[in-house]
Short mmCIF file of C-alpha atoms and ligand atoms in Angstrom, two decimals:
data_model
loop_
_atom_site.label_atom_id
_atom_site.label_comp_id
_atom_site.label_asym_id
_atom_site.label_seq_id
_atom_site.Cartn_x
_atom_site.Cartn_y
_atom_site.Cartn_z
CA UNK A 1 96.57 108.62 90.39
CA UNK A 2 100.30 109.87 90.64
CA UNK A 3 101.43 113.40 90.65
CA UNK A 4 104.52 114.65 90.07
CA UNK A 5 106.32 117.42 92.49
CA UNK A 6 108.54 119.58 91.31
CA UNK A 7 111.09 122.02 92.87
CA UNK A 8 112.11 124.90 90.79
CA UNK A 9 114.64 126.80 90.50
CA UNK A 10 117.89 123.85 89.63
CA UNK A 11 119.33 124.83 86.26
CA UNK A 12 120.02 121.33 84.11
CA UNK A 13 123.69 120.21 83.31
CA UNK A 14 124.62 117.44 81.46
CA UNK A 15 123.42 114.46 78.89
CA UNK A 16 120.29 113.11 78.09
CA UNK A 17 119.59 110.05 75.64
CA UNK A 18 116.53 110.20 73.57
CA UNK A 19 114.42 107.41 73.12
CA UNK A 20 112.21 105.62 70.53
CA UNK A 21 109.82 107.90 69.24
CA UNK A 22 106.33 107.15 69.83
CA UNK A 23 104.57 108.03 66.77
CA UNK A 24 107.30 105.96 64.51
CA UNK A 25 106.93 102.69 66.99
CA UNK A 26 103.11 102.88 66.74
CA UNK A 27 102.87 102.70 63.20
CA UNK A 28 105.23 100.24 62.60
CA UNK A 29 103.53 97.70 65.46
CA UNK A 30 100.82 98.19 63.12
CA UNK A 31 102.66 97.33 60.18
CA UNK A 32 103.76 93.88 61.69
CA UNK A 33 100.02 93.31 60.48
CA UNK A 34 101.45 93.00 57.30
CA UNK A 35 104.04 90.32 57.47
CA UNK A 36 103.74 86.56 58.26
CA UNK A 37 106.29 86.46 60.72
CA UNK A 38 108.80 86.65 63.58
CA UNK A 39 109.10 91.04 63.54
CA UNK A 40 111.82 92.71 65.63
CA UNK A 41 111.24 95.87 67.07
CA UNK A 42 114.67 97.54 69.30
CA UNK A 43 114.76 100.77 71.10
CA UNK A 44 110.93 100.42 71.07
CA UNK A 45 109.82 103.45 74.05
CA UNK A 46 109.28 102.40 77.46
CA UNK A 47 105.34 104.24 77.28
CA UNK A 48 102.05 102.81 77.61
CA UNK A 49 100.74 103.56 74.23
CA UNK A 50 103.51 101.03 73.24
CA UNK A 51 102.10 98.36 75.89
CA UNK A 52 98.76 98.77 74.70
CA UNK A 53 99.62 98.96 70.84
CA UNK A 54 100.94 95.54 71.68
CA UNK A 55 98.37 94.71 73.61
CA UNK A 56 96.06 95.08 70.64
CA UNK A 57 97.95 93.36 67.89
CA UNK A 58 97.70 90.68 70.19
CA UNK A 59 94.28 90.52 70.15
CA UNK A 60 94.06 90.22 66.44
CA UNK A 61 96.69 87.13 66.72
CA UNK A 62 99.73 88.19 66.76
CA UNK A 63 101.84 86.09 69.30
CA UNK A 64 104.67 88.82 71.52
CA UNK A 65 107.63 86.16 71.17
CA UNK A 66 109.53 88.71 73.84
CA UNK A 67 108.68 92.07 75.10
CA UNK A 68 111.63 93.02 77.56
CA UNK A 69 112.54 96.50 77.57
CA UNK A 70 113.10 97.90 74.47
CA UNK A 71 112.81 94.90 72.35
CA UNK A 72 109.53 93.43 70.80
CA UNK A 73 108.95 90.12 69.02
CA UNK A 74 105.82 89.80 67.71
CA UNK A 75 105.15 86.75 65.67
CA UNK A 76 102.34 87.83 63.46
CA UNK A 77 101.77 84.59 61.51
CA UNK A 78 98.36 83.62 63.00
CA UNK A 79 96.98 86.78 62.69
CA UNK A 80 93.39 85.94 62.31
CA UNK A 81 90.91 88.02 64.30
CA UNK A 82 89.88 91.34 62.43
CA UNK A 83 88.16 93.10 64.99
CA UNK A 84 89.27 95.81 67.01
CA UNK A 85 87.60 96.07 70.63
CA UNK A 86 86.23 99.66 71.73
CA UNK A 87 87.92 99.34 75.08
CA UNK A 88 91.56 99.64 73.40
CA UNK A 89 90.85 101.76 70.52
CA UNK A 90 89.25 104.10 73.09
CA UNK A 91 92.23 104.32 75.26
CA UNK A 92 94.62 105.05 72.28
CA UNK A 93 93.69 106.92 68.59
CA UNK A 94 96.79 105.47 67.04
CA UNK A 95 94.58 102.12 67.01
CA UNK A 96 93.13 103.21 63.89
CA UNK A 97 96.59 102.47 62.10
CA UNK A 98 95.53 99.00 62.44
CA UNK A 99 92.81 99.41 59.98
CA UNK A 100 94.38 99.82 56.49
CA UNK A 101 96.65 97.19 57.54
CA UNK A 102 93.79 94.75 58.51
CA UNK A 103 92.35 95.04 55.14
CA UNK A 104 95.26 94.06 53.57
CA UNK A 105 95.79 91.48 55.13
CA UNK A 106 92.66 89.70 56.13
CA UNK A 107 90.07 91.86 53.58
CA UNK A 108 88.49 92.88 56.41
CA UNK A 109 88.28 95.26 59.26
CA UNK A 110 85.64 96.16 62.62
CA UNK A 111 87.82 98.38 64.42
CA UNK A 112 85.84 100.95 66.90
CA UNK A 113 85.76 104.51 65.90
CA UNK A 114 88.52 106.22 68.20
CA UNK A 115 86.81 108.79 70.73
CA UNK A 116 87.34 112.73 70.03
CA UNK A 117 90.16 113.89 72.75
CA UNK A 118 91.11 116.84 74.30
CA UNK A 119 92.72 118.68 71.44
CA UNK A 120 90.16 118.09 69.00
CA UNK A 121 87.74 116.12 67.36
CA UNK A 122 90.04 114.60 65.55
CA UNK A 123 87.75 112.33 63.14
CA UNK A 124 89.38 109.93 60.66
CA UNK A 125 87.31 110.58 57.86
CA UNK A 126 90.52 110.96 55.53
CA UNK A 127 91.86 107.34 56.45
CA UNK A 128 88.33 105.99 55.49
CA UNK A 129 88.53 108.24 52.19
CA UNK A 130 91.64 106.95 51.32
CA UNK A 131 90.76 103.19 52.01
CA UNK A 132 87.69 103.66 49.86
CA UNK A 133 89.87 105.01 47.00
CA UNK A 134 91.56 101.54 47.74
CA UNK A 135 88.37 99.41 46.64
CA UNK A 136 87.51 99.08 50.52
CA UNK A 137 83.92 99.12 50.73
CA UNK A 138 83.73 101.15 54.83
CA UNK A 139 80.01 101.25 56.92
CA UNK A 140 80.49 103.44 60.35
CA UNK A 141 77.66 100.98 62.58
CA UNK A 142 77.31 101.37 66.76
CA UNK A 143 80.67 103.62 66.86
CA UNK A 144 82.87 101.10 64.54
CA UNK A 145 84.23 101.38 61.29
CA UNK A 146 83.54 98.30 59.18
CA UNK A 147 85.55 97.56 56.33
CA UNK A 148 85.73 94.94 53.85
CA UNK A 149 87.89 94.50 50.63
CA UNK A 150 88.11 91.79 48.73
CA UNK A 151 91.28 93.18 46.76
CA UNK A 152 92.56 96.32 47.27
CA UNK A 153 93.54 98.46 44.02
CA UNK A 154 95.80 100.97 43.49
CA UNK A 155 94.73 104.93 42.71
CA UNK A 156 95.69 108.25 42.54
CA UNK A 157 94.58 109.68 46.05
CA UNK A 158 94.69 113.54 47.16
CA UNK A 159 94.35 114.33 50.76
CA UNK A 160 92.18 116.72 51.53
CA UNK A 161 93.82 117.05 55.17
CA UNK A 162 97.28 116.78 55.65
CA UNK A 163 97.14 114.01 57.76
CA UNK A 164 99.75 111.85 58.98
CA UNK A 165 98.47 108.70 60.65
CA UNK A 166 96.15 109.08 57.24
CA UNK A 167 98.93 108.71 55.42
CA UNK A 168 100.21 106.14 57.37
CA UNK A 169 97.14 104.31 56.67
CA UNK A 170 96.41 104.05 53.02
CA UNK A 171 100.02 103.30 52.65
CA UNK A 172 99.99 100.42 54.57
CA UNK A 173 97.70 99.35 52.82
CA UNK A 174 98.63 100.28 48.98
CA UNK A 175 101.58 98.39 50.22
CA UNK A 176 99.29 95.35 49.51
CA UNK A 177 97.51 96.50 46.68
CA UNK A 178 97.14 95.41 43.39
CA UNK A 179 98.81 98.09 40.75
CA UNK A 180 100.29 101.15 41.47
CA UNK A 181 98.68 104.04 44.02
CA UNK A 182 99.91 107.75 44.44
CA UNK A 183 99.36 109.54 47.08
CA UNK A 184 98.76 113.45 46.99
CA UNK A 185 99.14 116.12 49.92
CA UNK A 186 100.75 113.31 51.42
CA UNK A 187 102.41 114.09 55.36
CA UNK A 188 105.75 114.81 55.00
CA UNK A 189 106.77 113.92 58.87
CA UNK A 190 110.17 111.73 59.75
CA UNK A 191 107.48 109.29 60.72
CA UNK A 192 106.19 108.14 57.68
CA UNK A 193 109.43 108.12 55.83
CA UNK A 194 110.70 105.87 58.77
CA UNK A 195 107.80 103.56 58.21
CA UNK A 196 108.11 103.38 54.10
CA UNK A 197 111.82 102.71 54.85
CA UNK A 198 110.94 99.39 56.85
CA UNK A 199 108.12 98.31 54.68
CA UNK A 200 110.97 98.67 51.93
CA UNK A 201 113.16 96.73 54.12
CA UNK A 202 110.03 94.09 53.80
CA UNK A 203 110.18 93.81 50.20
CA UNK A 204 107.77 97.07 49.86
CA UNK A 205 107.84 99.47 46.80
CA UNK A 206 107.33 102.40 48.13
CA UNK A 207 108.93 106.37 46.46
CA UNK A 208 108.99 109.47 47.88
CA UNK A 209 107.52 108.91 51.53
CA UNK A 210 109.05 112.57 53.26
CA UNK A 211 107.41 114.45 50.14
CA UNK A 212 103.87 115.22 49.60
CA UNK A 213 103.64 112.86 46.93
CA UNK A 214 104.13 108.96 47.33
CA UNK A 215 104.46 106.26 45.04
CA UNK A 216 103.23 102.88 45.86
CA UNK A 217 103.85 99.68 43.81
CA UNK A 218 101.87 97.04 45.26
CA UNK A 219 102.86 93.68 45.96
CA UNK A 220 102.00 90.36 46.97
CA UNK A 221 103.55 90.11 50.50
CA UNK A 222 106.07 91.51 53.41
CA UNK A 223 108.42 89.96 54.86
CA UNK A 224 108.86 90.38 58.48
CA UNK A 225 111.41 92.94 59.78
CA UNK A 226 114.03 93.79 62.09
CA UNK A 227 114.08 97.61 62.84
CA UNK A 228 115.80 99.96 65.62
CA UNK A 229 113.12 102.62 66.04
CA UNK A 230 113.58 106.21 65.21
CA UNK A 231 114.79 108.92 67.89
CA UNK A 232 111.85 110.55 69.13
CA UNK A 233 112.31 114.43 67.75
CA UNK A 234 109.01 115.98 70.11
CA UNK A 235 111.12 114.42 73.22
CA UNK A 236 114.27 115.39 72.00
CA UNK A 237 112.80 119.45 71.76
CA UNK A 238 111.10 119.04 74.96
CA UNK A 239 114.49 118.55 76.62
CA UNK A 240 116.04 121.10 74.30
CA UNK A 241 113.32 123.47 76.40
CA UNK A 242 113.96 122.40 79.28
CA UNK A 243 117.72 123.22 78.87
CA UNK A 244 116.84 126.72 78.01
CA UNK A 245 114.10 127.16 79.87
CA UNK A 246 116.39 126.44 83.07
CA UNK A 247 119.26 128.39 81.66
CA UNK A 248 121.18 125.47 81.59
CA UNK A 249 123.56 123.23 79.60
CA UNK A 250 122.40 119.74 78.37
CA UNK A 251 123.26 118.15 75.68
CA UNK A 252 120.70 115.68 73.91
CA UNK A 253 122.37 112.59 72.85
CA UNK A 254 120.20 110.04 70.25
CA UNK A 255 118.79 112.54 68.36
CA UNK A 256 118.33 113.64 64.77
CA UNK A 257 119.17 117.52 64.35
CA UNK A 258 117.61 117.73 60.77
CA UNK A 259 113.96 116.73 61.88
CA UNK A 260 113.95 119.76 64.35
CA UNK A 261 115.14 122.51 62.35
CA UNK A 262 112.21 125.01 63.02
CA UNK A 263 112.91 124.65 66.59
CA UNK A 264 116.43 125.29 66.77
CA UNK A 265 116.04 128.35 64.60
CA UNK A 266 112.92 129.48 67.25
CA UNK A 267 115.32 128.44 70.01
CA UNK A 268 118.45 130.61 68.94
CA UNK A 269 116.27 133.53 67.73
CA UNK A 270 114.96 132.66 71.44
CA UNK A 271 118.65 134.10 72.69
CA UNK A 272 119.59 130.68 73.34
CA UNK A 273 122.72 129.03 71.79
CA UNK A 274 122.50 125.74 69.94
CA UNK A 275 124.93 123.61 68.53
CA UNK A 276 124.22 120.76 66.90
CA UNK A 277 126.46 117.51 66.10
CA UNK A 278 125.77 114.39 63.87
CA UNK A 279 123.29 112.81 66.33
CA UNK A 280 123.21 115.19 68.78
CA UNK A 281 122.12 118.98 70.06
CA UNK A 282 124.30 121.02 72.98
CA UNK A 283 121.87 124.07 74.02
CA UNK A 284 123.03 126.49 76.55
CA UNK A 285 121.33 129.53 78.27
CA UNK A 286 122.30 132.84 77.93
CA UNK A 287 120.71 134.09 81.01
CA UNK A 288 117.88 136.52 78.88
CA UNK A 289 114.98 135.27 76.93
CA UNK A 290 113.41 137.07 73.98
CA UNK A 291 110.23 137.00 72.76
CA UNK A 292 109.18 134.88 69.45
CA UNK A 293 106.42 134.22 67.14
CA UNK A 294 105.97 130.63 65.79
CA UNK A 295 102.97 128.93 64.27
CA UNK A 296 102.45 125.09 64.27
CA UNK A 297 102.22 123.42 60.62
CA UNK A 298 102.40 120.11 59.44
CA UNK A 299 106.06 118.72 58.79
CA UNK A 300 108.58 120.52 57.57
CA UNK A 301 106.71 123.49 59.44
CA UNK A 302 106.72 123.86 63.44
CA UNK A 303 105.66 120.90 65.17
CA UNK A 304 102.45 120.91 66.67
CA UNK A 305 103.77 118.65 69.62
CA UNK A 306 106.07 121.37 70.42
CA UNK A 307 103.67 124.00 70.50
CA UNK A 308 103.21 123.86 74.16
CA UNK A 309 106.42 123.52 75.41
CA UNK A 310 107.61 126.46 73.54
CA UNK A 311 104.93 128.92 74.76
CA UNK A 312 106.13 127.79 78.46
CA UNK A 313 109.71 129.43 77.34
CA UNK A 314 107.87 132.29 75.94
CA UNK A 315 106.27 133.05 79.21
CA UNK A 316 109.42 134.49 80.69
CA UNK A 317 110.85 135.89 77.17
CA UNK A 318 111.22 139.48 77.88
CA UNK A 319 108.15 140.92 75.66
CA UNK A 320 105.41 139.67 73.67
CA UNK A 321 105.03 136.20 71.65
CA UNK A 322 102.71 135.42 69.21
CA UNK A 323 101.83 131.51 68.84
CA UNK A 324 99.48 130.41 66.20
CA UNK A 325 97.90 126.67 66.40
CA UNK A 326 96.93 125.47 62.68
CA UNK A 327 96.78 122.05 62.99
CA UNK A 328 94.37 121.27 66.02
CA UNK A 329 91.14 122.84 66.93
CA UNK A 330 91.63 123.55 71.01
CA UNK A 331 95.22 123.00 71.70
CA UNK A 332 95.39 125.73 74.17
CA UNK A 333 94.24 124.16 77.07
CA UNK A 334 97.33 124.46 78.60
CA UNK A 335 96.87 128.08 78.50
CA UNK A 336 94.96 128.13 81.40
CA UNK A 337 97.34 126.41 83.52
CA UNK A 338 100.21 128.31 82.94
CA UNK A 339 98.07 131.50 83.90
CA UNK A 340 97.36 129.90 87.58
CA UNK A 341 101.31 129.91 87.59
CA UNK A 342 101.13 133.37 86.73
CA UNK A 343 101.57 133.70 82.96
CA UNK A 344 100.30 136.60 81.34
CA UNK A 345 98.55 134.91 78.22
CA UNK A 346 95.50 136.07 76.49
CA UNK A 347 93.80 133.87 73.31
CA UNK A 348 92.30 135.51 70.39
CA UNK A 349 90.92 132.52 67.72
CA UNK A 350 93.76 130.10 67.35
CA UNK A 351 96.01 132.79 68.06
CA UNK A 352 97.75 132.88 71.87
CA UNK A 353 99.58 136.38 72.58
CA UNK A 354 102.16 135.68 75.68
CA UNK A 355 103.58 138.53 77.17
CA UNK A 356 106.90 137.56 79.09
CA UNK A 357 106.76 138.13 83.58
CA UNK A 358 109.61 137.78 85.97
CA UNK A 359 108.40 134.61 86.98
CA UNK A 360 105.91 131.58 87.73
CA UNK A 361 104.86 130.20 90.60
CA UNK A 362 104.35 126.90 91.61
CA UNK A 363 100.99 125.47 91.81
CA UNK A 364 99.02 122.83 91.64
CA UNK A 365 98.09 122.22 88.01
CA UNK A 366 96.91 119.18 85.84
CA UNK A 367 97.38 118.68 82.30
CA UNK A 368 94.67 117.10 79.52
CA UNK A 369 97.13 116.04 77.08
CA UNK A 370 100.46 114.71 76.41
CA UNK A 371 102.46 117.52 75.48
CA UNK A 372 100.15 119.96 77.87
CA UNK A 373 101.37 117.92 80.89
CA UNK A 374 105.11 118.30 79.63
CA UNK A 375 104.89 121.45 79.55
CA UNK A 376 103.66 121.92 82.91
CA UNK A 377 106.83 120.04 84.49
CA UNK A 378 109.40 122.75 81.85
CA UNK A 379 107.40 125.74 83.62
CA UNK A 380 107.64 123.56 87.38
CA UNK A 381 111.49 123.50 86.92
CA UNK A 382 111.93 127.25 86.85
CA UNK A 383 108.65 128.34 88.91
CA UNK A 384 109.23 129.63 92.21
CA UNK A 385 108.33 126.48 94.93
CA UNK A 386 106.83 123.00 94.40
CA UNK A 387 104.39 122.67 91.58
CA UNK A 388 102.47 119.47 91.62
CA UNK A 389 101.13 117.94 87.91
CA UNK A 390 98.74 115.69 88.52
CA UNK A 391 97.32 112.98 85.55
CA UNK A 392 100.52 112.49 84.74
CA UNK A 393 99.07 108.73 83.04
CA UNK A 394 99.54 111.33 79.83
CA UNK A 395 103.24 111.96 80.76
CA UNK A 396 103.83 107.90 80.77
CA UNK A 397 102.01 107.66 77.43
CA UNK A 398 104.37 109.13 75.42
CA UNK A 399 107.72 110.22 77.86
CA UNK A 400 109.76 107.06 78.93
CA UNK A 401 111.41 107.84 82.50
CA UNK A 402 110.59 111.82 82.06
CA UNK A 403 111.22 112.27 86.24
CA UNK A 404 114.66 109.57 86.00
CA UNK A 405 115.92 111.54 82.92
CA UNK A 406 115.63 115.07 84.79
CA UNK A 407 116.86 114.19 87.83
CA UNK A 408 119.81 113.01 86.07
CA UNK A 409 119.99 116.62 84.94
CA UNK A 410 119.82 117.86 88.36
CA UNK A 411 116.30 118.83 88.51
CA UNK A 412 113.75 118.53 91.72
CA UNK A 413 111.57 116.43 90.91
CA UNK A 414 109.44 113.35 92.05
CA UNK A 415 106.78 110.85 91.71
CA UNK A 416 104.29 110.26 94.26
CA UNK A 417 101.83 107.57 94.28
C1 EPZ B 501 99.67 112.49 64.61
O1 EPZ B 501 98.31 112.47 64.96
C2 EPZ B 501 100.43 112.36 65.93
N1 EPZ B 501 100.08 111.09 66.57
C3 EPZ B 501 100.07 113.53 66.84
O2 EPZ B 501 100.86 113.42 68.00
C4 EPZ B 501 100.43 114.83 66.13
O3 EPZ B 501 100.04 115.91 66.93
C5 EPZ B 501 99.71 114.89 64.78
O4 EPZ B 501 100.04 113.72 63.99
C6 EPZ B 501 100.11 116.12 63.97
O5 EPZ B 501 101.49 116.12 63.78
C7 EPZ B 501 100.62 109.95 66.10
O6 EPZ B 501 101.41 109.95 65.15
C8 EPZ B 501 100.25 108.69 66.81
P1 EPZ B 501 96.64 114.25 61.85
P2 EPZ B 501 97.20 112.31 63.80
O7 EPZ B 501 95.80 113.18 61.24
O8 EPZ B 501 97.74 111.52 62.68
C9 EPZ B 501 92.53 116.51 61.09
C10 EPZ B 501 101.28 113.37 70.29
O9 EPZ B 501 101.23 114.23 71.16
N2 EPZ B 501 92.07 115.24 60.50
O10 EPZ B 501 97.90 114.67 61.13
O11 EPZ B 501 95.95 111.88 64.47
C11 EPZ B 501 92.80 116.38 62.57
O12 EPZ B 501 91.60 116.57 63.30
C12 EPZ B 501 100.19 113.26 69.26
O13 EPZ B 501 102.21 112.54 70.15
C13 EPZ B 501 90.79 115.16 59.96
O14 EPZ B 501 90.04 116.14 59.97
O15 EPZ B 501 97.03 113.82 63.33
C14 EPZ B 501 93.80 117.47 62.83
O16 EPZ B 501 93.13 118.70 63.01
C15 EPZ B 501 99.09 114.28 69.51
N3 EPZ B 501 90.38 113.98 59.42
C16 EPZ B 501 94.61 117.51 61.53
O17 EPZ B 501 93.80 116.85 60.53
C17 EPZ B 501 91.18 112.87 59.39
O18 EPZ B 501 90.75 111.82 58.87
C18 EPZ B 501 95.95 116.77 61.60
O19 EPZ B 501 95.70 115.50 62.16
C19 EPZ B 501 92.49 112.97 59.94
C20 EPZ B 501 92.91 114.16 60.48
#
């Protein structure tokens, strides 16, 4: 199991480039699904949920022509196998985006119900909703979800959820469909308008993906693509925080200002200054910190996958924050944590209350998700001492080369096996 060590106390200078964002490249693996083809995938993230996305469409017979780097070739052709093993799906919950897309294609589906995680149960109830709207007749048997469908239809779906991969989903699959489907209380995230973009690149017919409401004209098949994937806006923020966290001055190259609005307005309300170019943000410390509220909605609103980074900021804002979590049930459990470093954070419902100290001190500390363990390295760079994160397997799941990128920046920080 590797840790990480980090020294704090080294404000950041300099550039960082932003990579592929994880939650577009997922998606559109899945979406290969779709086509009967040779599919190119650049600036795919280095991360493991990539290797075992890949892993998976494999498994349903897909060939991976080349997977060097950033680039991914996946010949999807013979894509013949509909089932979805339990030991993958388990591993990952972006596996279920395989599902609308395998009953498209192949009218059929097994794929293994993905295991709650640590922020929540998160059930996919919605995507099986929305498939069923579809014409997809869905059993849930020993922990899979089995689908069949011999032609998929197109409807007028509401969500009852915002939910994104949901989204993602049923418009994979409507993609397909006979007719016309429109999709209600849609997600709004960069994610899914990324996605429709390169189905329409495909030959898709697809309206309004980045509102709540999408139109879908079905058609008979995809061709295969060639896409350069999205800049990742959750790693792109992270950095941002780290910058000001640090007091520093970084500026994050490969990014898209306009899908991170809510956190540049937190950020400068935050005392820190932010400029932002075409592709690019510049964010500089000035020295003091002050307190902010923020709650976490779905796109356009305050990212959920920011939430925890932010609050590490807030720790040392001089006064009290108030942080709100809407969109998962127990997302505060890095709360904890960043009390054993010496936060001052109490929890009242799904409301946290932070009320800014001095400073943290390093300390051993482990994180249970993604984002939780990212924001245990911010609050390492500026705690007093080594702090050591351990499970950092969630750090390499969604942050390529977080430790190379940060050194480069002139933090402290290291790997150890
Ligand atoms: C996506 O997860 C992201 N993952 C998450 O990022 C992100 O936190 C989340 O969207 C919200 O922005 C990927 O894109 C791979 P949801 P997703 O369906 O689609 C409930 C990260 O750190 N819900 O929008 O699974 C659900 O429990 C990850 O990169 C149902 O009840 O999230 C949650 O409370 C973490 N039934 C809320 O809706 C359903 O069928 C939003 O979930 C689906 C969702």
């Amino acid at each position: 199991m590797d840790k990480i060590i980090v020294e704090g106390g080294h404000k950041l200078n300099g550039r960082v480039r932003i990579s592929g964002a994880k939650n577009a490249v997922l998606p559109i693996l899945a979406a290969t699904l779709l086509t009967q083809g040779k599919n190119e995938i650049r600036e795919a993230p280095k991360v493991r949920d990539v290797n075992t996305m890949v892993r998976l469409v494999k498994e349903l017979g897909a060939e991976v022509d080349h997977f060097e780097g950033d680039h991914v070739v996946l010949d999807t052709t013979s894509v013949n196998n509909p089932v979805a093993p339990y030991d993958l799906v388990s591993t990952m919950r972006a596996s279920c985006l395989v599902l609308g897309p395998l009953l498209a294609r192949l009218g059929e589906a097994k794929v293994s119900l993905p295991g709650g995680c640590a922020i929540g149960a998160r059930p996919i109830d919605l995507h099986i909703k929305g498939l069923e709207a579809l014409g997809a007749k869905i059993r849930l048997e020993e922990g899979y979800v089995y689908g069949t469908a011999k032609k998929l239809k197109g409807v007028h779906h509401t969500f009852d959820l915002v939910t994104v991969t949901g989204t993602m989903n049923v418009m994979m699959a409507a993609a397909l469909a006979e007719g016309e489907t429109v999709l209600c209380n849609a997600a709004q995230e960069p994610e899914v308008k990324y996605l429709a973009d390169v189905l329409n690149q495909s030959g898709a017919k697809i309206k309004g993906a980045g509102t709540d409401t999408i139109v879908i004209q079905g058609v008979t098949s995809l061709k295969p693509f060639d896409c350069r994937i999205l800049p990742d806006r959750i790693e792109a923020a992270t950095y941002m925080i780290a910058a000001a966290i640090t007091d520093g001055d970084v500026e994050v190259l490969n990014c898209v200002p306009g899908h991170m609005e809510p956190i540049i307005d937190k950020l400068r309300q935050s005392g820190v200054t932010v400029e932002t170019g075409e592709n690019s943000v510049r964010v500089k410390g000035n020295g003091k910190l002050s307190p902010v509220d923020f709650t976490t909605e779905p796109y356009p609103g305050f990212a959920t996958d920011v939430q925890a980074q932010f609050m590490t900021l807030m720790t040392l804002a001089k006064g009290q924050s108030k942080i709100t979590e809407t969109v998962f049930e127990n997302r505060f459990m890095h709360v904890a944590e960043l009390k054993r470093m010496g936060a001052d954070i109490s929890i009242e419902g799904n409301t946290a209350t932070v009320n800014g100290v001095d400073h943290l001190s390093g300390a051993p500390v482990m994180a249970t998700d993604l984002r939780a363990s990212a924001c245990l390295v911010l609050a390492g760079l500026v705690a007093e001492r080594d702090t050591v994160v351990s499970r950092v397997y969630h750090i390499d799941r969604g942050y390529q080369d977080m430790e190379k990128k940060l050194s480069q920046l002139g933090a402290a920080i290291r790997r150890v096996k």
